[in-house]
XYZ file of C-alpha atoms in Angstrom:
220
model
C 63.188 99.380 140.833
C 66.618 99.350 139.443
C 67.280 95.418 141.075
C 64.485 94.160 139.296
C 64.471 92.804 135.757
C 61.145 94.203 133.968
C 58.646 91.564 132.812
C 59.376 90.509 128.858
C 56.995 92.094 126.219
C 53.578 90.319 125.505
C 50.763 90.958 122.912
C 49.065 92.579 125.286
C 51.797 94.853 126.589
C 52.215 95.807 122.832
C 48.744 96.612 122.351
C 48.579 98.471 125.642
C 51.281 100.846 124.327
C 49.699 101.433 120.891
C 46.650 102.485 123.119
C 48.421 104.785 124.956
C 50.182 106.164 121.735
C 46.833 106.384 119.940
C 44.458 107.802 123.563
C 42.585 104.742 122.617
C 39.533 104.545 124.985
C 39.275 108.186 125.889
C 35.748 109.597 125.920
C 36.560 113.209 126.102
C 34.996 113.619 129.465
C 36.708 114.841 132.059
C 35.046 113.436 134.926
C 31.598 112.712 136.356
C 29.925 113.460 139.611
C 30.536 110.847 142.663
C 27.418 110.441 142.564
C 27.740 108.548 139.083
C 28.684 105.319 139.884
C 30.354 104.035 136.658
C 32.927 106.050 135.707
C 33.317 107.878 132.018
C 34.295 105.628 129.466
C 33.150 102.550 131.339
C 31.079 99.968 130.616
C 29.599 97.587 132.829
C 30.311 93.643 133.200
C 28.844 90.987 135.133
C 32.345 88.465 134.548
C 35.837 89.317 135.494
C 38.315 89.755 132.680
C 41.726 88.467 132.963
C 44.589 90.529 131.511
C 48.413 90.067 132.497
C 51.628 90.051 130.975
C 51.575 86.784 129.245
C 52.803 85.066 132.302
C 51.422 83.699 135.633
C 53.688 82.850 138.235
C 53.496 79.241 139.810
C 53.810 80.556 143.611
C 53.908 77.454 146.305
C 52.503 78.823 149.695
C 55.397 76.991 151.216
C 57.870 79.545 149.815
C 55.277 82.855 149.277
C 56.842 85.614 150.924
C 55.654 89.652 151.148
C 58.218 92.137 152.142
C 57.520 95.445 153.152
C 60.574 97.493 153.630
C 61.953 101.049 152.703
C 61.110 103.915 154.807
C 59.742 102.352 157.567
C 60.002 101.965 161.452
C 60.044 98.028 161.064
C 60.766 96.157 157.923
C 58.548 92.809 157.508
C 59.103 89.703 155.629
C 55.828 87.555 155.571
C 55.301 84.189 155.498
C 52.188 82.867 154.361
C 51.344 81.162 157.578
C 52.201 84.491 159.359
C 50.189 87.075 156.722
C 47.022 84.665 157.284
C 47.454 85.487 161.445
C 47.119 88.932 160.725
C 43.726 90.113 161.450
C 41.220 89.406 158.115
C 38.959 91.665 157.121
C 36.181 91.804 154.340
C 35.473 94.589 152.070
C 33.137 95.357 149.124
C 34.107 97.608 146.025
C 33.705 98.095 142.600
C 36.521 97.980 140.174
C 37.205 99.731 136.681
C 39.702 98.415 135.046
C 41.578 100.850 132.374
C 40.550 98.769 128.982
C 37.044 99.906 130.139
C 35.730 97.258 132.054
C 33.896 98.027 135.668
C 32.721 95.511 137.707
C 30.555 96.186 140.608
C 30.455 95.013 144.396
C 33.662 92.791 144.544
C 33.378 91.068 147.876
C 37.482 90.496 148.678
C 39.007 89.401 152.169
C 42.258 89.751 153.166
C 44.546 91.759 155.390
C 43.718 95.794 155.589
C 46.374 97.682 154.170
C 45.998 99.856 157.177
C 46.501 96.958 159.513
C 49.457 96.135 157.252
C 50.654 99.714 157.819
C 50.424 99.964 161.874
C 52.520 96.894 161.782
C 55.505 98.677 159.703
C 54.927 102.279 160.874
C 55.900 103.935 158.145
C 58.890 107.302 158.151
C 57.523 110.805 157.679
C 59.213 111.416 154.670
C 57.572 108.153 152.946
C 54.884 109.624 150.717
C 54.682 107.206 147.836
C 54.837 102.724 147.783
C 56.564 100.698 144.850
C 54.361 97.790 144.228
C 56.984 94.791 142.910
C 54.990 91.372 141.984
C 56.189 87.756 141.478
C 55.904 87.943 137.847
C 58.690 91.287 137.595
C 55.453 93.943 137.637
C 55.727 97.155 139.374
C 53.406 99.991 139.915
C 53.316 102.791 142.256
C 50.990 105.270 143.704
C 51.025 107.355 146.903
C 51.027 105.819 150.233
C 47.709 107.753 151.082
C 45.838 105.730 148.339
C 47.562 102.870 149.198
C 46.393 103.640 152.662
C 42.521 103.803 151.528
C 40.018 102.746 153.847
C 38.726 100.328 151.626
C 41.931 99.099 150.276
C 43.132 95.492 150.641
C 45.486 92.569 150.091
C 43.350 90.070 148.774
C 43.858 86.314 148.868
C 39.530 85.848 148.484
C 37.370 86.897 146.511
C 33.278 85.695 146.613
C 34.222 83.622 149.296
C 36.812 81.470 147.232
C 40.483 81.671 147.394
C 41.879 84.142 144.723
C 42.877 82.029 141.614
C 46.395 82.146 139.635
C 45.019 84.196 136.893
C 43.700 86.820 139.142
C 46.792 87.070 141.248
C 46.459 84.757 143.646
C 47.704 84.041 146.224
C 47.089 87.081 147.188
C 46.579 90.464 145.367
C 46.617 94.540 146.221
C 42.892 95.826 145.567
C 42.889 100.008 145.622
C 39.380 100.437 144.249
C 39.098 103.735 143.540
C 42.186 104.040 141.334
C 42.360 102.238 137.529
C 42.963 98.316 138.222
C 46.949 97.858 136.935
C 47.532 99.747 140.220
C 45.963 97.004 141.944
C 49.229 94.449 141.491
C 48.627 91.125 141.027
C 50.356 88.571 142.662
C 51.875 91.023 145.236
C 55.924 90.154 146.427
C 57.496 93.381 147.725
C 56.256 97.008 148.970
C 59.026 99.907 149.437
C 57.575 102.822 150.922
C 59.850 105.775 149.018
C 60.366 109.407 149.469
C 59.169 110.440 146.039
C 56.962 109.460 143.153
C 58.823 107.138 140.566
C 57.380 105.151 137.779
C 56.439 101.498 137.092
C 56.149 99.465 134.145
C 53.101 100.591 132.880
C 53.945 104.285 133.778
C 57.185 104.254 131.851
C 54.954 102.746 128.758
C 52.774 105.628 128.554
C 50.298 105.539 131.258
C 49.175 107.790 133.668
C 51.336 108.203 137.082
C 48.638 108.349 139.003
C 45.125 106.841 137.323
C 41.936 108.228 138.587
C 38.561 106.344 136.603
C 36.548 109.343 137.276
C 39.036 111.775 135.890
C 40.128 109.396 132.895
C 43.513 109.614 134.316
C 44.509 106.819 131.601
C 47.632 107.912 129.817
C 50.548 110.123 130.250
C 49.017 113.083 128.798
C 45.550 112.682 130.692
């Protein structure tokens, strides 16, 4: 978004944009039957990688806020103590992560991002969310896969409070879409009118990112 001042580069954001230049990581495939549960180009892991920006935000729960505003029938600003009244739910997915990592049967709990959506009630002409996180991050994708059934804003995952380094306090989790969608450490949602890039998708990734298509760079 234009108010926000983009997170500085990192080794890792500098490798991630030689990758793009170079198509590291694609397979060729275009995509695999549903019934094929790890995606092409995949591999499978049993631990849970942590990649970021170079940064992790310190974020007290005393001062943790989520905003939801934008196109919608009632804006929010969450407190922590309010976001844990909402109703908590518990889901189970697998996640694929776009440097080719899956990792199966996540268990996460949190607040539906359905549930999150009834509260706000969102404009007919709001088709896509801008995902802004405490570190400067922002992604986007359309409001209907933000909408999944099985997507959620984590704050547990295995039964354990999310850690720092995997964007705790709480995260987004969209499983079925490459894992930089799912922001970490999750500030601010605007539900927009139209599609508009974030930082990765201005450095050469895909707008959208489906695993199963290999929907991993610009060109994809």
């Amino acid at each position: 978004m234009s108010d926000e001042h983009p997170p500085a580069d990192s080794k890792l954001t500098t490798s991630k944009r030689r990758w793009a230049a170079e198509g590291k990581f694609l397979t060729g495939r275009i995509s695999r039957p549903q019934t094929e549960r790890l995606p092409p180009g995949q591999h499978l892991v049993k631990n849970w990688p942590v990649l970021d920006l170079g940064q992790q935000p310190v974020i007290s729960l005393d001062t943790w806020r989520l905003e939801v505003r934008g196109l919608v029938e009632t804006p929010l600003d969450l407190t922590w103590t309010a976001f844990q009244a909402q109703e908590q739910r518990t889901k189970v997915s697998d996640i694929h992560c776009v440097t080719t990592w899956s990792r199966y049967d996540n268990k996460w709990k949190g607040v539906s991002t359905r549930d999150l959506l009834d509260l706000v009630m969102p404009k007919p002409e709001a088709n896509y969310v801008m995902l802004t996180s405490y570190d400067g991050y922002t992604t986007n994708l359309p409001l209907s896969d933000f909408a999944a059934e099985d997507a959620i804003l984590a704050t547990s995952w295995e039964g354990l409070p999310l850690t720092r380094d995997h964007g705790g306090p709480m995260r987004l989790v969209v499983p079925h879409l490459y894992f930089w969608k799912s922001a970490k450490w999750l500030r601010r949602i605007d539900l927009i009118p139209a599609d508009e890039a974030g930082f990765w998708e201005k450095n050469g990734y895909h707008m959208y990112g489906d695993p199963w298509r290999e929907q991993r760079y610009t060109d994809d």
